[in-house]
């Protein structure tokens, strides 16, 4: 048997993790996210024998596209963006299971055609299938798609069986509390919450899942994980890229909506939540909602808990890059922030008095995401040099989310020699060194979880609203202020002075990861 013929996907073997026979429909099939993330994720699942043997993918979008062209587009996307060089026979087999339906997102006839196509595919596959609808369009048509899925009967398909229709919704989930509530209401009109998978791709990242394992699979951390031992926590999601070609989208969004409300708030929730009673979707999400609800409203205004800024021209990777307001598609007087820092206080038994500092920005010095837990300083009495009250470094535990995934702990140690001198030393664990660097991408894990009906790594409706409830008053106050109070930072730097001042007011300073 040739090597290709031996591949399990080619032999129809599969059903690891019990993925049932599935027809996936991608709305927004000709879009960027489909090409960069979804198709490569599906390919890699096929490669790893994790797709069901009875699998079919239907692309749906407005552009008329013959099946053959959609297959060619999908094949190219996998070749261009898959983390692994594709295995030709697996890719051909996957491409053979693709078809395409063109139509408007608010066009009832198009959804009737889609439903008929699905019925025909199911007959061809020869057994009962589930339908997974992946909504990967601009948010302006989320509501229309949901409505049509209800009207054509696809949403309610097999509602009382595990093969019920599943709906994955891409971000952004609303642009403020009111729109998130409206979207949740539109969902509730056609689906039950158990059918809905709101994506935040940060939850699919290996290191983010490892945060739960580190916290709850080790006995040494949890006793220290509270206000008695922790001084403060810093969550950084820094990017060195600018807005690139996404100016049109970004101008309407900004750092708070694009990164803080979703990704960094999720990191905060996982760091701060109480131990869930199980890893069930509901148990984990109940704890996340509880902790998000315990976050106090932010103080607004100049001495408040927020800082925002835009990048100005600067050097990135040895090259001069333009400032935000000189980028294509950006208004010269834009009031959209490319950097946000927040100071959050969680008013519960575990965390009262421990500040959580969150920051995220474009065009910063490096692409790096981390959660740093800074413990209280040890009493310096034994080792501090005379007069140096704080000679000992605080212990810091850092979860390195990307790019160099791992964990590190800063301890004070003795410098070898004849005198007793202390120095901070770092204990590090790197994924690449222990496990190699071929870890699955976030979208692979999330698509597989949705296929198998596991919502643990997805955001529940009330969770999205709890996060918007905190962010919306900040957005409202910034909208009123316009450009007033907007700081700037040089591209390639670590952010604006306003963010340093925010921490300095509370006796802290940002780490330089
Ligand atoms: C997306 C944002 O959600 O996350 C982008 O819309 C951002 O602006 C991206 O660049 C960052 O994701 P990652 O996985 O590269 O950190």
Coordinates of C-alpha atoms and ligand atoms in Angstrom, one line a residue:
X1 CA 0.0 0.0 0.0
X2 CA 1.3 3.4 -0.8
X3 CA 2.0 5.9 2.0
X4 CA -1.0 8.0 0.9
X5 CA -3.4 5.1 0.7
X6 CA -2.4 4.3 4.3
X7 CA -3.6 7.6 5.7
X8 CA -6.5 7.1 8.0
X9 CA -8.6 10.0 6.6
X10 CA -8.3 8.3 3.1
X11 CA -9.5 5.0 4.5
X12 CA -12.5 6.6 6.1
X13 CA -11.3 5.7 9.6
X14 CA -11.8 8.4 12.1
X15 CA -14.2 9.3 14.9
X16 CA -11.5 10.1 17.5
X17 CA -13.4 12.0 20.2
X18 CA -16.6 10.8 18.6
X19 CA -17.1 13.6 16.1
X20 CA -20.5 12.7 14.5
X21 CA -21.2 12.8 10.8
X22 CA -21.2 16.5 10.0
X23 CA -22.0 19.0 7.3
X24 CA -20.2 22.3 8.0
X25 CA -21.5 25.4 6.3
X26 CA -19.2 28.4 6.3
X27 CA -20.9 31.8 5.9
X28 CA -18.3 34.2 4.5
X29 CA -16.6 31.4 2.6
X30 CA -14.7 33.7 0.3
X31 CA -13.4 35.8 3.2
X32 CA -10.0 36.2 4.7
X33 CA -10.6 34.3 8.0
X34 CA -11.9 31.3 6.1
X35 CA -8.7 31.2 4.0
X36 CA -6.2 32.0 6.7
X37 CA -7.7 30.0 9.6
X38 CA -10.8 27.9 9.0
X39 CA -9.8 25.9 5.9
X40 CA -6.2 25.2 7.2
X41 CA -7.7 24.1 10.6
X42 CA -10.1 21.7 8.8
X43 CA -7.3 20.4 6.7
X44 CA -5.1 19.8 9.8
X45 CA -8.0 18.0 11.6
X46 CA -8.4 15.8 8.5
X47 CA -4.7 15.2 8.5
X48 CA -4.8 14.1 12.1
X49 CA -7.8 11.8 11.5
X50 CA -10.1 14.0 13.6
X51 CA -12.8 14.7 11.1
X52 CA -15.7 12.3 10.8
X53 CA -15.6 10.0 7.9
X54 CA -18.9 11.3 6.8
X55 CA -17.9 14.9 6.4
X56 CA -18.9 17.6 3.9
X57 CA -18.2 21.4 3.8
X58 CA -20.5 23.9 2.1
X59 CA -19.2 27.3 1.4
X60 CA -21.8 30.1 1.4
X61 CA -21.3 33.7 0.4
X62 CA -22.5 36.4 -1.9
X63 CA -20.0 35.9 -4.7
X64 CA -21.1 33.5 -7.3
X65 CA -18.5 30.7 -7.4
X66 CA -18.7 27.3 -9.2
X67 CA -17.9 24.4 -6.9
X68 CA -14.6 23.8 -8.8
X69 CA -13.5 27.3 -8.1
X70 CA -14.3 27.1 -4.4
X71 CA -12.3 23.9 -4.3
X72 CA -9.3 25.6 -6.0
X73 CA -9.6 28.5 -3.6
X74 CA -9.7 26.2 -0.6
X75 CA -6.8 24.1 -1.8
X76 CA -4.7 27.3 -2.3
X77 CA -5.7 28.5 1.1
X78 CA -4.5 25.3 2.7
X79 CA -1.2 25.4 0.7
X80 CA -0.6 29.0 1.7
X81 CA -1.6 29.0 5.3
X82 CA -1.5 25.5 6.8
X83 CA 1.0 25.1 9.7
X84 CA 2.1 21.8 8.0
X85 CA 3.0 21.2 4.4
X86 CA -0.2 19.5 3.1
X87 CA -0.3 15.8 2.2
X88 CA -1.5 15.9 -1.4
X89 CA -3.9 13.0 -1.2
X90 CA -5.5 14.1 2.0
X91 CA -5.9 17.6 0.6
X92 CA -7.5 16.2 -2.6
X93 CA -9.8 14.0 -0.6
X94 CA -10.9 17.0 1.5
X95 CA -11.3 19.2 -1.6
X96 CA -13.6 16.4 -3.0
X97 CA -15.9 17.0 -0.1
X98 CA -16.5 20.7 -0.7
X99 CA -19.4 22.4 -2.5
X100 CA -20.6 26.0 -2.7
X101 CA -23.9 27.9 -2.5
X102 CA -24.1 31.5 -3.5
X103 CA -26.7 33.9 -2.1
X104 CA -27.5 37.0 -0.1
X105 CA -27.4 36.7 3.7
X106 CA -30.9 38.1 3.9
X107 CA -32.3 36.2 0.9
X108 CA -34.9 33.6 1.9
X109 CA -34.6 31.7 -1.4
X110 CA -30.8 31.3 -0.9
X111 CA -31.4 29.6 2.5
X112 CA -34.1 27.4 1.0
X113 CA -31.5 26.3 -1.6
X114 CA -29.0 25.7 1.1
X115 CA -31.4 23.6 3.2
X116 CA -32.3 21.5 0.1
X117 CA -28.5 21.1 -0.7
X118 CA -28.0 19.9 2.9
X119 CA -30.8 17.4 2.7
X120 CA -29.4 16.0 -0.6
X121 CA -25.9 15.8 0.9
X122 CA -27.3 13.9 3.9
X123 CA -28.9 11.4 1.6
X124 CA -25.7 11.0 -0.2
X125 CA -23.7 10.5 3.0
X126 CA -26.3 7.8 3.9
X127 CA -27.1 8.5 7.5
X128 CA -28.1 11.2 10.0
X129 CA -25.8 14.2 10.1
X130 CA -25.4 17.3 12.3
X131 CA -25.1 20.7 10.7
X132 CA -22.5 23.1 12.0
X133 CA -23.0 26.7 10.7
X134 CA -19.9 28.8 11.0
X135 CA -20.7 32.5 10.7
X136 CA -17.5 34.2 9.6
X137 CA -18.9 37.3 8.0
X138 CA -18.8 40.9 8.9
X139 CA -20.9 41.5 12.0
X140 CA -23.4 43.7 10.1
X141 CA -25.0 40.5 8.7
X142 CA -24.9 38.2 11.8
X143 CA -28.5 39.1 12.6
X144 CA -29.7 38.4 9.0
X145 CA -28.0 35.0 8.9
X146 CA -29.4 34.0 12.2
X147 CA -32.9 35.0 11.2
X148 CA -32.7 33.1 7.9
X149 CA -31.3 30.0 9.6
X150 CA -34.4 30.1 11.8
X151 CA -36.8 30.7 8.9
X152 CA -35.5 27.9 6.7
X153 CA -35.6 25.4 9.5
X154 CA -31.9 24.7 9.7
X155 CA -31.5 26.2 13.2
X156 CA -34.1 23.9 14.7
X157 CA -32.9 20.8 13.0
X158 CA -32.8 17.7 15.4
X159 CA -33.1 20.0 18.3
X160 CA -33.6 17.3 20.9
X161 CA -30.8 15.1 19.7
X162 CA -27.0 15.4 20.1
X163 CA -27.1 16.0 16.3
X164 CA -28.7 19.4 16.8
X165 CA -27.5 22.2 14.6
X166 CA -24.5 24.1 16.1
X167 CA -23.8 27.7 15.3
X168 CA -20.4 29.2 15.6
X169 CA -20.2 33.0 15.7
X170 CA -17.0 34.9 15.0
X171 CA -16.0 38.0 16.8
X172 CA -16.8 40.9 17.3
X173 CA -19.8 39.9 19.4
X174 CA -21.4 43.3 19.5
X175 CA -19.7 46.7 19.7
X176 CA -21.2 47.7 23.1
X177 CA -23.5 46.3 25.7
X178 CA -26.7 47.3 23.8
X179 CA -25.6 45.6 20.6
X180 CA -24.3 42.5 22.4
X181 CA -27.7 42.2 24.1
X182 CA -29.5 42.7 20.8
X183 CA -27.4 39.9 19.2
X184 CA -28.0 37.6 22.1
X185 CA -31.8 38.3 21.7
X186 CA -31.5 37.6 17.9
X187 CA -29.8 34.3 18.8
X188 CA -32.4 33.3 21.4
X189 CA -35.1 33.8 18.8
X190 CA -33.8 30.9 16.7
X191 CA -31.5 28.8 18.9
X192 CA -31.0 27.5 22.4
X193 CA -27.8 28.6 24.2
X194 CA -26.5 25.0 24.0
X195 CA -26.4 25.4 20.2
X196 CA -24.2 28.5 20.2
X197 CA -20.4 28.8 20.1
X198 CA -19.1 32.3 20.4
X199 CA -15.5 32.3 19.4
X200 CA -12.6 33.9 21.2
X201 CA -9.6 32.3 19.5
X202 CA -7.4 33.1 22.6
X203 CA -9.2 30.4 24.4
X204 CA -8.0 27.9 21.9
X205 CA -4.3 28.8 22.5
X206 CA -2.4 26.0 24.2
X207 CA -0.9 28.2 26.9
X208 CA -4.3 29.7 27.7
X209 CA -5.6 26.2 28.4
X210 CA -2.4 25.4 30.3
X211 CA -3.3 28.2 32.7
X212 CA -6.2 26.2 34.0
X213 CA -4.0 23.1 34.2
X214 CA -1.2 24.9 36.0
X215 CA -3.7 26.5 38.5
X216 CA -5.7 23.4 39.2
X217 CA -3.4 20.5 38.6
X218 CA -0.7 21.7 40.9
X219 CA -1.0 21.9 44.7
X220 CA 1.6 24.7 45.1
X221 CA -0.1 27.6 43.4
X222 CA -3.7 27.7 44.6
X223 CA -2.9 28.4 48.3
X224 CA -1.0 31.5 47.2
X225 CA -3.5 32.6 44.6
X226 CA -5.1 35.4 46.5
X227 CA -4.8 38.9 48.1
X228 CA -2.7 37.6 51.0
X229 CA 0.3 36.7 48.7
X230 CA -0.3 38.5 45.4
X231 CA 0.6 42.1 45.0
X232 CA -0.8 42.7 41.5
X233 CA -1.3 41.1 38.1
X234 CA -0.3 42.4 34.7
X235 CA -1.9 41.0 31.5
X236 CA -0.2 42.1 28.3
X237 CA -1.3 41.4 24.8
X238 CA 1.2 43.4 22.7
X239 CA 1.5 43.4 18.9
X240 CA 4.2 44.8 16.7
X241 CA 2.1 45.0 13.6
X242 CA 0.1 48.1 12.7
X243 CA -3.4 48.1 11.3
X244 CA -2.1 47.1 7.9
X245 CA -5.0 46.7 5.4
X246 CA -7.6 46.5 8.1
X247 CA -7.9 50.2 8.6
X248 CA -11.6 50.3 7.6
X249 CA -12.5 47.8 10.3
X250 CA -10.1 49.0 12.9
X251 CA -11.1 52.6 12.7
X252 CA -14.6 51.6 13.9
X253 CA -13.2 49.3 16.6
X254 CA -10.0 50.3 18.4
X255 CA -7.9 48.5 21.0
X256 CA -10.6 48.3 23.7
X257 CA -13.2 46.6 21.4
X258 CA -10.7 44.6 19.3
X259 CA -8.5 43.1 22.0
X260 CA -9.4 44.1 25.6
X261 CA -13.2 43.4 25.8
X262 CA -12.6 39.9 24.5
X263 CA -9.1 38.4 24.6
X264 CA -7.6 40.1 27.7
X265 CA -10.9 40.0 29.7
X266 CA -10.9 36.2 29.0
X267 CA -7.4 35.9 30.3
X268 CA -8.4 37.9 33.4
X269 CA -11.4 35.6 33.9
X270 CA -9.3 32.4 33.7
X271 CA -6.7 33.9 36.0
X272 CA -9.0 35.2 38.6
X273 CA -12.0 32.8 38.7
X274 CA -12.7 30.4 41.5
X275 CA -12.0 26.7 40.9
X276 CA -14.9 25.3 38.9
X277 CA -16.6 22.1 40.2
X278 CA -15.7 20.4 36.9
X279 CA -14.4 21.2 33.4
X280 CA -17.9 21.1 32.0
X281 CA -18.8 24.1 29.8
X282 CA -21.4 25.4 32.3
X283 CA -19.2 24.9 35.4
X284 CA -16.3 26.8 33.9
X285 CA -18.4 29.6 32.4
X286 CA -20.4 30.0 35.6
X287 CA -17.1 30.9 37.4
X288 CA -16.0 33.2 34.6
X289 CA -19.2 35.1 34.7
X290 CA -19.1 35.3 38.5
X291 CA -15.7 36.9 38.5
X292 CA -16.4 39.3 35.7
X293 CA -19.5 40.5 37.6
X294 CA -17.2 41.1 40.6
X295 CA -15.1 43.5 38.7
X296 CA -15.8 47.1 39.9
X297 CA -16.9 49.8 37.4
X298 CA -13.9 51.6 36.2
X299 CA -13.2 55.2 37.4
X300 CA -13.3 57.4 34.3
X301 CA -11.6 60.7 33.7
X302 CA -8.0 61.9 33.8
X303 CA -7.1 60.4 37.2
X304 CA -9.2 57.3 36.5
X305 CA -8.5 53.6 35.7
X306 CA -7.9 54.0 31.9
X307 CA -5.4 55.2 29.4
X308 CA -5.6 55.3 25.6
X309 CA -3.3 56.3 22.9
X310 CA -2.5 56.2 19.2
X311 CA 0.8 55.2 17.7
X312 CA 2.9 57.9 16.0
X313 CA 5.6 57.2 13.3
X314 CA 8.5 55.2 14.6
X315 CA 11.0 52.4 14.0
X316 CA 9.8 48.8 13.9
X317 CA 12.2 46.0 13.0
X318 CA 14.7 48.5 11.8
X319 CA 12.3 50.2 9.4
X320 CA 10.5 53.5 9.8
X321 CA 6.7 53.0 9.8
X322 CA 3.9 55.6 9.6
X323 CA 1.8 56.7 12.5
X324 CA -1.8 55.5 12.8
X325 CA -3.4 58.6 11.4
X326 CA -1.2 58.3 8.3
X327 CA -2.3 54.7 7.6
X328 CA -4.6 54.0 4.6
X329 CA -8.3 54.2 5.5
X330 CA -7.7 56.2 8.7
X331 CA -9.1 59.7 9.2
X332 CA -6.5 62.3 9.8
X333 CA -8.4 63.4 13.0
X334 CA -9.2 59.9 14.1
X335 CA -10.1 59.4 17.7
X336 CA -9.7 55.6 17.6
X337 CA -7.2 54.3 20.2
X338 CA -4.6 51.8 19.1
X339 CA -3.5 51.2 22.7
X340 CA -5.5 50.7 25.9
X341 CA -4.5 50.2 29.4
X342 CA -6.9 49.5 32.3
X343 CA -6.7 49.1 36.0
X344 CA -9.3 46.7 37.3
X345 CA -10.3 45.9 40.8
X346 CA -12.1 42.7 41.7
X347 CA -14.4 43.1 44.6
X348 CA -14.5 39.7 46.1
X349 CA -13.0 37.7 49.0
X350 CA -10.0 36.5 47.0
X351 CA -9.0 39.6 45.2
X352 CA -10.0 42.7 47.0
X353 CA -7.2 45.2 46.9
X354 CA -5.2 43.4 44.2
X355 CA -5.0 45.5 41.0
X356 CA -5.3 43.8 37.7
X357 CA -3.5 45.8 35.0
X358 CA -4.5 45.0 31.4
X359 CA -2.9 46.5 28.3
X360 CA -3.0 45.9 24.6
X361 CA -1.7 47.8 21.6
X362 CA -0.6 47.7 18.0
X363 CA 2.9 48.7 16.9
X364 CA 4.5 48.0 20.2
X365 CA 8.1 47.0 20.7
X366 CA 7.4 43.2 20.3
X367 CA 4.7 40.7 19.7
X368 CA 4.2 39.2 23.1
X369 CA 1.3 38.1 25.3
X370 CA 1.7 37.2 28.9
X371 CA 0.1 37.0 32.3
X372 CA 2.4 38.0 35.1
X373 CA 1.5 37.3 38.7
X374 CA 3.6 39.5 40.9
X375 CA 3.8 38.2 44.5
X376 CA 4.3 40.5 47.5
X377 CA 7.9 41.3 48.3
X378 CA 9.5 39.1 50.9
X379 CA 10.6 40.9 54.1
X380 CA 14.0 42.3 53.3
X381 CA 15.4 42.1 56.9
X382 CA 17.9 39.3 56.4
X383 CA 19.4 40.0 53.1
X384 CA 18.8 43.7 52.3
X385 CA 21.9 45.8 52.3
X386 CA 21.7 48.5 55.0
X387 CA 19.1 51.1 54.0
X388 CA 17.8 49.2 51.0
X389 CA 14.4 48.3 52.2
X390 CA 13.4 46.5 49.0
X391 CA 16.6 44.9 47.9
X392 CA 14.9 41.5 47.2
X393 CA 13.0 41.1 44.0
X394 CA 9.3 40.1 44.2
X395 CA 8.6 36.6 43.0
X396 CA 6.9 36.7 39.7
X397 CA 5.2 33.9 37.9
X398 CA 4.7 34.5 34.2
X399 CA 2.6 32.6 31.7
X400 CA 4.1 33.3 28.3
X401 CA 1.2 32.9 25.9
X402 CA 3.1 33.8 22.7
X403 CA 5.3 33.8 20.9
X404 CA 7.8 31.8 23.0
X405 CA 5.2 29.7 24.9
X406 CA 6.1 28.7 28.4
X407 CA 6.1 29.5 32.1
X408 CA 8.7 31.2 34.2
X409 CA 9.2 31.9 37.9
X410 CA 11.5 34.6 39.3
X411 CA 13.1 33.6 42.6
X412 CA 15.8 35.2 44.7
X413 CA 19.0 33.1 44.9
X414 CA 22.5 33.4 46.3
X415 CA 25.2 34.6 43.9
X416 CA 28.0 32.1 44.2
X417 CA 30.9 33.5 46.1
X418 CA 32.3 34.2 49.5
X419 CA 29.8 36.8 50.5
X420 CA 26.0 36.4 50.8
X421 CA 24.6 38.4 47.9
X422 CA 21.2 37.8 46.4
X423 CA 20.1 38.1 42.8
X424 CA 16.8 37.3 41.1
X425 CA 17.1 34.1 39.0
X426 CA 14.6 32.8 36.6
X427 CA 13.3 29.2 36.3
X428 CA 11.8 28.7 32.9
X429 CA 9.8 26.0 31.1
X430 CA 9.5 26.3 27.3
X431 CA 6.9 24.4 25.3
X432 CA 9.2 24.1 22.3
X433 CA 12.0 22.5 24.4
X434 CA 9.7 20.0 26.0
X435 CA 7.1 19.2 23.4
X436 CA 8.6 20.5 20.1
X437 CA 7.0 23.4 18.3
X438 CA 4.4 21.7 16.2
X439 CA 1.4 22.5 18.5
X440 CA -2.1 22.7 16.9
X441 CA -3.4 26.2 16.1
X442 CA -6.2 27.7 18.3
X443 CA -8.7 27.2 15.5
X444 CA -8.1 23.5 15.2
X445 CA -8.9 23.0 18.8
X446 CA -12.0 25.2 18.7
X447 CA -13.4 23.8 15.5
X448 CA -13.0 20.3 16.8
X449 CA -14.7 21.3 20.1
X450 CA -17.6 22.8 18.3
X451 CA -17.9 19.6 16.1
X452 CA -18.0 17.5 19.2
X453 CA -20.4 19.8 21.1
X454 CA -18.0 21.0 23.8
X455 CA -18.6 24.6 24.6
X456 CA -16.0 25.0 27.4
X457 CA -13.7 27.1 25.4
X458 CA -16.4 29.3 24.0
X459 CA -18.1 32.4 25.5
X460 CA -21.6 32.2 26.9
X461 CA -24.1 35.0 26.2
X462 CA -24.1 36.3 29.7
X463 CA -20.3 36.3 29.8
X464 CA -20.1 38.5 26.7
X465 CA -22.6 40.9 28.3
X466 CA -20.7 41.0 31.6
X467 CA -17.5 42.0 29.8
X468 CA -19.3 44.7 27.7
X469 CA -20.9 46.0 30.9
X470 CA -17.5 46.9 32.1
X471 CA -16.1 48.3 28.8
X472 CA -19.1 50.2 27.5
X473 CA -19.0 53.2 30.0
X474 CA -15.3 53.6 29.1
X475 CA -16.2 53.7 25.3
X476 CA -19.0 56.1 26.0
X477 CA -16.7 58.5 27.9
X478 CA -14.1 58.3 25.2
X479 CA -16.6 59.0 22.5
X480 CA -17.7 62.1 24.3
X481 CA -14.1 63.3 24.8
X482 CA -13.2 62.7 21.1
X483 CA -9.4 63.3 20.8
X484 CA -9.2 65.1 24.1
X485 CA -7.0 63.1 26.5
X486 CA -5.7 60.8 23.7
X487 CA -2.0 60.2 24.2
X488 CA 0.5 59.1 21.6
X489 CA 3.5 56.7 21.6
X490 CA 6.2 56.1 19.0
X491 CA 5.7 52.9 17.0
X492 CA 8.2 50.4 18.2
X493 CA 8.1 51.6 21.8
X494 CA 6.4 50.1 24.9
X495 CA 3.4 52.4 24.8
X496 CA 2.4 55.9 26.0
X497 CA 3.4 57.8 29.1
X498 CA -0.3 57.9 30.2
X499 CA -0.1 54.1 30.8
X500 CA 3.0 54.5 32.9
X501 CA 1.4 57.2 35.0
X502 CA -1.7 54.9 35.5
X503 CA 0.5 52.4 37.3
X504 CA 2.8 54.9 38.9
X505 CA -0.2 56.4 40.7
X506 CA -0.6 53.1 42.5
X507 CA 3.2 52.5 43.1
X508 CA 3.6 50.0 40.2
X509 CA 5.3 49.9 36.9
X510 CA 4.9 47.9 33.7
X511 CA 7.1 45.0 33.0
X512 CA 9.1 44.9 29.8
X513 CA 8.4 41.3 28.8
Ligands
LIG1 C1 -7.8 39.5 16.5 C2 -7.8 41.0 16.3 O1 -9.0 39.2 17.3 O2 -6.7 39.1 17.2 C3 -6.6 41.5 15.6 O3 -9.0 41.4 15.6 C4 -5.3 40.9 16.3 O4 -6.5 42.9 15.5 C5 -5.5 39.4 16.5 O5 -4.2 41.2 15.5 C6 -4.3 38.9 17.4 O6 -4.4 37.5 17.4 P1 -3.1 36.7 17.7 O7 -3.6 35.3 17.8 O8 -2.2 36.9 16.5 O9 -2.5 37.2 18.9

